[in-house]
Coordinates of C-alpha atoms in Angstrom, one line a residue:
Chain A
M1 CA 6.5 -17.9 15.2
I2 CA 8.3 -14.6 15.8
E3 CA 12.0 -14.5 14.9
V4 CA 14.1 -11.5 15.7
C5 CA 17.6 -11.8 14.1
N6 CA 20.4 -9.4 14.9
V7 CA 18.2 -6.3 14.8
S8 CA 19.9 -2.9 15.2
K9 CA 18.3 0.5 14.9
Q10 CA 19.4 4.1 15.3
Y11 CA 17.8 7.5 15.4
G12 CA 20.4 9.7 13.9
S13 CA 23.5 9.0 15.9
F14 CA 21.6 7.5 18.8
Q15 CA 21.7 3.7 18.9
V16 CA 18.3 2.5 20.2
L17 CA 18.7 -1.2 19.5
T18 CA 22.0 -3.1 19.2
D19 CA 22.1 -6.6 17.7
C20 CA 19.0 -7.9 19.3
S21 CA 18.0 -11.5 18.7
T22 CA 15.3 -13.7 20.2
D23 CA 12.4 -15.8 19.1
V24 CA 8.9 -16.5 20.4
A25 CA 7.5 -19.9 19.7
K26 CA 3.8 -20.7 19.1
G27 CA 1.9 -20.5 22.3
E28 CA 4.7 -19.0 24.2
V29 CA 4.4 -16.0 26.5
V30 CA 7.4 -13.8 26.6
V31 CA 7.7 -10.8 28.9
V32 CA 10.1 -8.0 28.0
C33 CA 11.3 -5.8 30.9
G34 CA 14.0 -3.3 31.6
P35 CA 14.5 0.3 32.6
S36 CA 13.0 3.3 30.7
G37 CA 14.9 4.0 27.5
S38 CA 16.3 0.5 27.3
G39 CA 14.6 0.0 23.9
K40 CA 11.9 -2.5 24.8
S41 CA 9.0 -0.5 23.3
T42 CA 11.1 0.2 20.2
L43 CA 11.9 -3.5 19.9
I44 CA 8.2 -4.6 20.1
K45 CA 7.3 -1.9 17.5
T46 CA 9.8 -3.3 15.1
I47 CA 8.1 -6.6 15.2
N48 CA 5.1 -5.4 13.2
G49 CA 7.1 -2.9 11.2
L50 CA 5.8 0.2 13.0
E51 CA 9.5 1.1 13.6
P52 CA 11.8 0.3 10.7
V53 CA 15.1 -1.3 11.5
N54 CA 18.5 -0.4 10.1
K55 CA 20.1 -3.9 10.3
G56 CA 18.9 -7.4 10.8
D57 CA 15.6 -9.1 10.0
I58 CA 12.4 -10.0 11.7
R59 CA 10.2 -12.8 10.5
I60 CA 6.6 -13.7 11.5
N61 CA 5.7 -17.2 10.5
G62 CA 8.5 -17.1 8.1
T63 CA 7.5 -13.8 6.4
S64 CA 10.0 -11.1 6.6
V65 CA 8.8 -7.8 8.1
C66 CA 11.7 -5.9 6.7
S67 CA 11.5 -7.0 3.1
P68 CA 10.1 -4.4 0.8
K69 CA 8.2 -7.2 -1.0
T70 CA 6.1 -8.0 2.0
N71 CA 2.6 -6.7 2.1
L72 CA 3.0 -5.1 5.5
S73 CA -0.7 -4.2 6.0
Q74 CA -1.7 -7.8 5.4
L75 CA 1.0 -9.1 7.8
R76 CA 0.0 -6.6 10.5
S77 CA -3.6 -7.6 10.3
K78 CA -2.5 -11.0 11.6
V79 CA -0.5 -9.5 14.5
G80 CA -2.6 -8.0 17.3
M81 CA -1.1 -5.0 19.1
V82 CA -2.1 -3.2 22.3
F83 CA -0.7 0.2 23.1
Q84 CA 0.1 2.0 26.3
N85 CA -2.4 4.7 25.6
F86 CA -5.2 2.4 24.3
E87 CA -5.5 4.3 21.0
L88 CA -9.1 3.6 20.5
F89 CA -10.5 5.7 17.7
P90 CA -12.4 8.5 19.5
H91 CA -15.0 9.2 16.7
L92 CA -16.2 5.6 16.6
S93 CA -18.4 3.7 19.1
I94 CA -16.7 0.8 20.8
I95 CA -18.4 -1.8 18.5
D96 CA -17.3 0.3 15.4
N97 CA -13.8 0.4 16.8
L98 CA -13.9 -3.4 16.8
T99 CA -15.4 -3.8 13.4
I100 CA -13.7 -1.2 11.2
A101 CA -10.6 -3.2 10.4
Q102 CA -12.5 -6.5 10.2
I103 CA -14.6 -4.9 7.5
K104 CA -12.0 -2.7 5.7
V105 CA -9.0 -5.1 6.0
L106 CA -10.4 -8.6 6.2
G107 CA -13.5 -7.9 4.1
R108 CA -15.9 -9.3 6.6
K109 CA -19.6 -8.5 6.4
R110 CA -20.8 -6.0 8.9
N111 CA -23.1 -8.4 10.8
E112 CA -20.4 -11.0 10.9
A113 CA -17.9 -8.5 12.2
E114 CA -20.3 -7.2 14.8
D115 CA -21.0 -10.8 16.1
K116 CA -17.3 -11.4 16.4
G117 CA -16.8 -8.0 18.1
R118 CA -19.6 -8.6 20.6
M119 CA -18.2 -12.0 21.4
Y120 CA -14.8 -10.5 22.3
L121 CA -16.4 -7.6 24.2
D122 CA -18.3 -10.2 26.2
R123 CA -15.0 -12.0 26.9
V124 CA -13.3 -8.9 28.2
G125 CA -16.5 -8.0 30.3
L126 CA -17.7 -5.1 28.2
K127 CA -20.8 -6.6 26.6
D128 CA -23.0 -3.6 27.7
Q129 CA -20.6 -1.0 26.5
A130 CA -20.8 -1.7 22.7
A131 CA -22.7 1.5 21.9
K132 CA -20.6 3.8 24.0
Y133 CA -17.8 6.0 22.8
P134 CA -14.2 5.6 24.0
A135 CA -14.2 8.8 26.0
Q136 CA -17.2 7.5 28.0
L137 CA -15.3 4.5 29.4
S138 CA -12.7 4.3 32.1
G139 CA -9.1 3.7 31.3
G140 CA -9.3 0.0 32.2
Q141 CA -12.4 -0.4 30.1
Q142 CA -10.8 1.3 27.2
Q143 CA -7.7 -1.0 27.4
R144 CA -9.9 -4.1 27.6
A145 CA -11.8 -2.8 24.5
A146 CA -8.5 -2.3 22.8
I147 CA -7.5 -5.9 23.5
A148 CA -10.9 -7.0 22.2
R149 CA -10.3 -4.9 19.1
A150 CA -7.0 -6.7 18.4
L151 CA -8.5 -10.1 19.1
S152 CA -11.4 -9.5 16.7
M153 CA -8.9 -9.8 13.9
D154 CA -8.1 -13.4 14.9
P155 CA -4.4 -12.6 15.2
I156 CA -1.8 -15.4 15.2
C157 CA 0.1 -13.6 18.0
M158 CA -0.4 -10.6 20.3
L159 CA 2.0 -7.7 21.1
F160 CA 1.5 -5.7 24.2
D161 CA 3.4 -2.4 24.7
E162 CA 3.2 -1.5 28.4
P163 CA -0.6 -2.1 28.4
T164 CA -1.0 -1.1 32.1
S165 CA 1.4 1.8 32.4
A166 CA -1.2 4.5 31.7
L167 CA -3.8 3.0 34.1
D168 CA -4.9 4.0 37.6
P169 CA -3.6 1.3 40.0
E170 CA -7.2 0.2 40.6
M171 CA -7.6 -0.7 37.0
V172 CA -4.4 -2.5 36.4
N173 CA -5.8 -5.8 37.5
E174 CA -8.9 -5.9 35.3
V175 CA -6.5 -5.6 32.3
L176 CA -4.0 -8.1 33.7
D177 CA -6.8 -10.6 34.3
V178 CA -7.8 -10.5 30.6
M179 CA -4.1 -10.9 29.7
V180 CA -3.7 -13.9 32.1
Q181 CA -6.8 -15.5 30.6
L182 CA -5.4 -15.1 27.1
A183 CA -2.0 -16.5 28.1
R184 CA -3.7 -19.6 29.7
E185 CA -5.6 -20.2 26.5
G186 CA -2.4 -20.6 24.7
T187 CA -2.2 -17.2 22.9
T188 CA 1.3 -16.4 21.6
M189 CA 2.2 -13.2 23.4
M190 CA 5.1 -10.8 23.7
C191 CA 4.5 -8.2 26.4
V192 CA 6.6 -5.2 27.4
T193 CA 5.6 -4.7 31.0
H194 CA 6.8 -3.8 34.4
E195 CA 4.2 -6.1 36.0
M196 CA 6.5 -8.7 37.5
G197 CA 3.5 -10.4 39.1
F198 CA 2.1 -11.1 35.7
A199 CA 5.4 -12.3 34.5
R200 CA 5.7 -14.7 37.4
K201 CA 2.2 -16.0 36.9
V202 CA 2.1 -16.7 33.1
A203 CA 5.4 -16.0 31.4
D204 CA 7.4 -18.8 29.8
R205 CA 10.4 -16.6 29.3
V206 CA 11.7 -13.2 30.4
I207 CA 13.8 -10.9 28.3
F208 CA 15.7 -8.2 30.1
M209 CA 17.0 -5.2 28.2
D210 CA 19.3 -2.4 29.0
G211 CA 20.9 0.3 26.8
G212 CA 19.3 -1.2 23.6
K213 CA 20.7 -4.7 24.2
I214 CA 19.0 -7.9 25.2
I215 CA 21.2 -8.8 28.2
E216 CA 19.0 -11.6 29.6
D217 CA 16.8 -14.0 27.7
T218 CA 15.9 -16.9 30.0
S219 CA 13.1 -19.0 31.4
K220 CA 10.9 -17.4 34.0
D221 CA 11.9 -19.9 36.7
E222 CA 15.6 -19.2 36.0
F223 CA 15.0 -15.4 35.9
F224 CA 13.1 -15.1 39.2
G225 CA 14.3 -18.3 40.9
N226 CA 18.0 -18.0 40.5
I227 CA 18.7 -14.4 41.2
D228 CA 22.4 -15.0 42.0
A229 CA 23.1 -16.1 38.4
R230 CA 21.6 -12.8 36.9
T231 CA 23.7 -10.0 35.5
D232 CA 24.5 -7.1 37.8
R233 CA 22.2 -4.8 35.9
A234 CA 19.3 -7.3 36.1
K235 CA 19.9 -7.8 39.8
Q236 CA 19.8 -4.1 40.4
F237 CA 16.6 -3.7 38.4
L238 CA 14.9 -6.6 40.2
S239 CA 16.0 -5.5 43.6
R240 CA 14.5 -2.0 42.9
I241 CA 11.2 -3.1 41.5
L242 CA 10.6 -6.1 43.8
Q243 CA 11.4 -4.1 47.0
H244 CA 7.9 -3.2 47.8
Chain B
M1 CA -21.4 65.1 12.5
F2 CA -23.1 64.7 9.1
K3 CA -24.1 68.3 9.5
N4 CA -24.7 69.2 5.8
Y5 CA -25.6 65.7 4.7
S6 CA -29.1 65.0 3.5
W7 CA -30.0 61.4 4.3
D8 CA -32.2 59.6 1.8
W9 CA -32.8 55.9 2.4
G10 CA -35.3 55.9 -0.5
V11 CA -32.4 56.1 -3.0
F12 CA -32.3 52.3 -3.2
L13 CA -35.7 52.1 -4.8
Q14 CA -34.9 54.7 -7.5
P15 CA -34.3 53.5 -11.0
V16 CA -30.7 53.6 -12.0
S17 CA -29.6 56.7 -14.0
T18 CA -27.9 54.6 -16.8
G19 CA -31.3 53.8 -18.3
E20 CA -31.1 50.0 -17.5
P21 CA -34.3 48.6 -16.2
A22 CA -33.0 48.3 -12.6
T23 CA -33.1 50.0 -9.3
Y24 CA -30.0 50.7 -7.2
L25 CA -31.2 48.0 -4.8
G26 CA -31.1 45.7 -7.8
W27 CA -27.4 46.6 -8.4
L28 CA -26.6 45.8 -4.8
L29 CA -28.4 42.4 -5.1
A30 CA -26.5 41.6 -8.3
G31 CA -23.3 42.4 -6.4
L32 CA -24.4 40.2 -3.5
Y33 CA -25.1 37.4 -6.0
N34 CA -21.5 37.7 -7.3
T35 CA -20.1 37.8 -3.8
V36 CA -21.9 34.6 -2.9
V37 CA -21.0 32.8 -6.1
L38 CA -17.3 33.8 -5.8
A39 CA -17.0 33.0 -2.1
L40 CA -18.8 29.7 -2.2
S41 CA -16.9 28.5 -5.3
A42 CA -13.6 29.6 -3.8
S43 CA -14.5 27.8 -0.5
M44 CA -15.0 24.6 -2.3
I45 CA -11.7 24.9 -4.1
A46 CA -10.0 25.9 -0.8
L47 CA -11.4 22.9 1.0
A48 CA -10.6 20.4 -1.7
V49 CA -7.0 21.7 -2.3
G50 CA -6.5 22.4 1.4
V51 CA -7.4 18.9 2.5
V52 CA -5.2 17.3 -0.2
M53 CA -2.2 19.5 0.6
G54 CA -2.7 19.3 4.3
V55 CA -2.6 15.5 4.1
L56 CA 0.5 15.6 1.9
R57 CA 2.3 17.7 4.5
T58 CA 1.8 15.0 7.1
L59 CA 2.9 12.0 5.0
P60 CA 6.1 10.1 5.7
N61 CA 7.1 10.5 2.0
Q62 CA 9.3 13.6 2.0
R63 CA 8.8 14.5 -1.6
L64 CA 5.0 14.7 -1.3
A65 CA 5.4 16.6 2.0
A66 CA 7.7 19.1 0.3
L67 CA 5.1 19.6 -2.4
G68 CA 2.5 20.6 0.2
T69 CA 5.1 22.9 1.9
T70 CA 5.9 24.6 -1.4
Y71 CA 2.3 25.2 -2.1
V72 CA 1.7 26.8 1.2
G73 CA 5.0 28.8 0.9
I74 CA 3.9 30.3 -2.4
F75 CA 0.2 30.9 -1.8
R76 CA 0.3 32.0 1.8
N77 CA 3.2 34.4 1.5
I78 CA 2.2 36.5 -1.5
P79 CA -0.4 39.3 -0.8
V80 CA -3.8 38.2 -2.2
I81 CA -4.1 41.4 -4.3
V82 CA -0.8 40.6 -6.1
Q83 CA -1.9 37.0 -6.7
L84 CA -5.2 38.3 -8.1
F85 CA -3.4 40.6 -10.6
A86 CA -1.2 37.7 -11.6
W87 CA -4.2 35.4 -12.2
Y88 CA -6.1 38.1 -14.2
F89 CA -3.4 40.0 -16.0
V90 CA -0.4 37.7 -16.2
L91 CA -1.6 34.1 -16.4
P92 CA -3.6 34.5 -19.7
E93 CA -0.4 35.8 -21.3
L94 CA 1.6 32.8 -20.1
L95 CA -1.0 30.2 -21.4
P96 CA -0.5 28.6 -24.8
S97 CA -1.7 31.3 -27.3
D98 CA -4.8 29.5 -28.4
V99 CA -6.0 28.9 -24.8
G100 CA -5.1 32.5 -23.9
T101 CA -7.0 33.9 -26.8
W102 CA -10.0 31.7 -26.0
F103 CA -10.0 33.0 -22.4
K104 CA -9.7 36.6 -23.5
Q105 CA -12.7 36.2 -25.8
L106 CA -14.9 35.1 -22.9
P107 CA -17.3 37.8 -21.5
A108 CA -15.3 40.2 -19.3
A109 CA -17.4 39.3 -16.2
T110 CA -16.7 35.6 -16.7
Q111 CA -13.0 36.2 -17.0
M112 CA -13.0 38.2 -13.8
M113 CA -15.1 35.7 -12.0
T114 CA -12.9 32.8 -13.1
S115 CA -9.7 34.5 -12.1
A116 CA -11.1 35.6 -8.8
I117 CA -12.4 32.1 -7.9
L118 CA -9.1 30.5 -8.7
C119 CA -7.1 33.1 -6.9
L120 CA -9.2 33.2 -3.7
G121 CA -9.7 29.4 -3.8
L122 CA -5.9 28.7 -3.9
Y123 CA -5.0 31.5 -1.5
M124 CA -7.5 30.3 1.1
G125 CA -6.6 26.7 0.3
A126 CA -3.1 27.4 1.7
R127 CA -4.7 28.5 4.9
V128 CA -7.0 25.5 5.0
C129 CA -4.0 23.2 4.4
E130 CA -2.4 24.5 7.5
L131 CA -5.5 23.9 9.6
I132 CA -5.9 20.4 8.3
R133 CA -2.2 19.7 8.9
S134 CA -2.3 21.0 12.5
G135 CA -5.5 19.1 13.0
I136 CA -3.8 15.9 12.0
E137 CA -0.7 16.7 13.9
T138 CA -2.6 17.3 17.2
L139 CA -3.7 13.7 17.1
P140 CA -1.6 11.4 19.3
K141 CA 1.0 9.6 17.1
G142 CA -0.4 6.3 18.5
Q143 CA -3.6 6.8 16.5
R144 CA -1.8 6.3 13.2
S145 CA 0.2 3.4 14.7
A146 CA -3.0 1.8 16.0
A147 CA -4.7 2.1 12.6
L148 CA -1.6 0.7 10.8
A149 CA -1.2 -2.1 13.4
L150 CA -4.8 -3.3 12.6
G151 CA -3.7 -3.7 9.0
L152 CA -5.3 -0.6 7.5
T153 CA -3.2 0.9 4.7
L154 CA -1.9 4.4 5.1
P155 CA -4.7 5.9 2.8
Q156 CA -7.3 3.9 4.8
A157 CA -5.8 5.1 8.1
Y158 CA -6.3 8.7 6.9
R159 CA -9.8 8.1 5.5
Y160 CA -11.2 6.2 8.4
V161 CA -9.2 7.3 11.5
L162 CA -7.1 10.4 11.1
L163 CA -9.2 12.8 9.0
P164 CA -12.6 12.3 10.7
V165 CA -11.0 13.4 14.0
A166 CA -8.7 16.1 12.4
F167 CA -11.8 17.7 10.7
R168 CA -13.5 18.0 14.1
V169 CA -10.4 19.6 15.5
A170 CA -10.2 22.0 12.5
L171 CA -13.9 23.0 12.4
P172 CA -13.9 26.1 14.6
P173 CA -10.9 27.7 12.8
L174 CA -12.5 26.6 9.4
T175 CA -15.5 28.7 10.3
S176 CA -13.2 31.8 10.6
E177 CA -11.7 30.9 7.2
M178 CA -15.1 30.7 5.6
I179 CA -15.9 34.2 6.9
N180 CA -12.5 35.3 5.6
V181 CA -13.4 34.1 2.1
F182 CA -16.5 36.3 2.1
K183 CA -14.6 39.3 3.3
N184 CA -11.6 38.7 1.1
S185 CA -13.9 38.4 -1.9
A186 CA -14.1 42.2 -1.9
V187 CA -10.6 42.3 -3.3
A188 CA -12.1 41.1 -6.6
S189 CA -13.4 44.6 -7.1
T190 CA -9.8 45.7 -7.9
I191 CA -9.9 43.8 -11.2
G192 CA -13.4 45.1 -11.9
L193 CA -15.6 42.3 -10.8
L194 CA -18.9 43.9 -9.7
E195 CA -19.3 42.1 -6.4
L196 CA -21.0 43.6 -3.3
S197 CA -18.4 46.2 -2.3
A198 CA -17.9 47.3 -6.0
Q199 CA -21.6 47.8 -6.4
A200 CA -21.6 49.9 -3.2
Q201 CA -18.8 52.0 -4.6
Q202 CA -20.8 52.3 -7.9
L203 CA -23.8 53.5 -6.0
V204 CA -21.7 56.3 -4.4
D205 CA -20.6 57.5 -7.9
Y206 CA -24.2 57.5 -9.2
T207 CA -26.2 58.6 -6.3
A208 CA -23.9 60.7 -4.1
H209 CA -25.3 58.9 -1.1
P210 CA -22.1 57.1 0.2
Y211 CA -23.2 56.6 3.8
E212 CA -26.5 54.8 3.0
S213 CA -24.8 52.8 0.3
F214 CA -21.9 51.5 2.5
A215 CA -24.2 51.1 5.5
V216 CA -26.3 48.7 3.6
A217 CA -23.3 46.8 2.1
T218 CA -21.8 46.5 5.6
G219 CA -25.1 45.2 7.0
V220 CA -25.2 42.6 4.3
Y221 CA -21.6 41.4 5.0
I222 CA -22.5 41.1 8.7
L223 CA -25.7 39.1 7.8
I224 CA -23.8 36.8 5.5
N225 CA -21.1 36.1 8.1
L226 CA -23.6 35.6 10.9
T227 CA -25.3 33.0 8.7
V228 CA -22.0 31.3 8.2
V229 CA -21.4 31.2 11.9
L230 CA -24.8 29.8 12.7
V231 CA -24.6 27.1 10.0
M232 CA -21.1 26.1 11.1
R233 CA -22.2 25.9 14.7
Q234 CA -24.9 23.4 13.7
V235 CA -22.3 21.4 11.8
E236 CA -20.0 21.4 14.9
A237 CA -22.9 20.4 17.2
S238 CA -23.9 17.5 14.9
V239 CA -20.4 15.9 14.8
R240 CA -19.4 16.5 18.4
L241 CA -18.2 13.4 20.1
P242 CA -19.9 11.8 23.1
G243 CA -17.8 12.0 26.2
Y244 CA -15.9 15.1 25.1
I245 CA -16.4 18.6 26.5
G246 CA -19.8 19.9 25.3
G247 CA -20.6 16.5 23.8
R248 CA -23.8 14.5 24.0

């Protein structure tokens, strides 16, 4: 479903991504981890074209993200994305946050879009918050609303860019629970996250990045179960974050 | 202070000494009318041009951004009085001759008003542009990304996501700019437009009561600007976002 082929990117003289290749099959859950500055957020933003690449190609269901002929807006509308800082639109109520793109991009009727929005709000446990504004919700609630907003577009896959990193510890689980539920329903997901518990629970594959390169791309069982076979950098990373 | 000055507030009700069927108060009101027409028209131009140029300056397309930057560079950095002379005295000479001739045959007051509206509108537009630009730039970068990630096009992202919030951010300083338009409109007296301050000056020449004349003009400017502040405060209150400081 998602094919990343030899992608490289630089900001000026700084090489952010070097020759990254991987793919995500339909229904697969892939967790991307690695230290800060390893390029994992940049990688996930290249997948829906929010970050242009200098070399290589990315295809979603066969459509190239990098080709100037591709209608990027149309392609993006099929790829759900959840951000570290939620990025709900502060001037719109929660339900309007969920319906605006359905109406303006997919051309759905308002009542149809609202029904869909309410269904997803119910699924993330926010049925009663539809009329509120983003600033009136907690961080965890905002992130769940943001997930519902992405789902309302009926995406073919979901991208998560550190969805729990900006949350209070108490709120991390309510967001992870929603993500676990999605994974178990067979949603195709690519998640940049440090939540190794989540990776262990639902990931099919783990990608480990360092210095802009993908240095491990392996099954979850291999990644967590066969530590001795990991690269030194991955071992070091795992020993540090699994210590506590 | 004012030792040998004889105050006479009744001077405003006296008929003017030119023989026109008007009082001096009537002159001031005519000036007020011109001030209001000039300032409101210029505000509308400033808002329209300022929003367009402010948006241009934040676009990823560097040519369009440069266009906005050039506009601000020209109109913000030249003193408004110099710009006004250019609009009124120089521009008609630079127009194709038939257009220039047509313009110069318009009534003098119309020529002055047109020049003054364009001048003030575009000068204030450069300032509005910067307010809108900074309003857009204070938004988290993720807002644009989130809008695009949902499949909105860049124009849609501006229309439905970025501008509605940027406007709210820019409202308080826009109030100051609105007040500035009214105050700066007095510069039009230098090309002969009889707006409020010019009429006050004319009263001094005709009545020899400068203190009364300028006291009233000053009071009127303060009243206008207090009205602007009150109206803008209502606007701010009506678009304030729930959950934010001072919100519902």
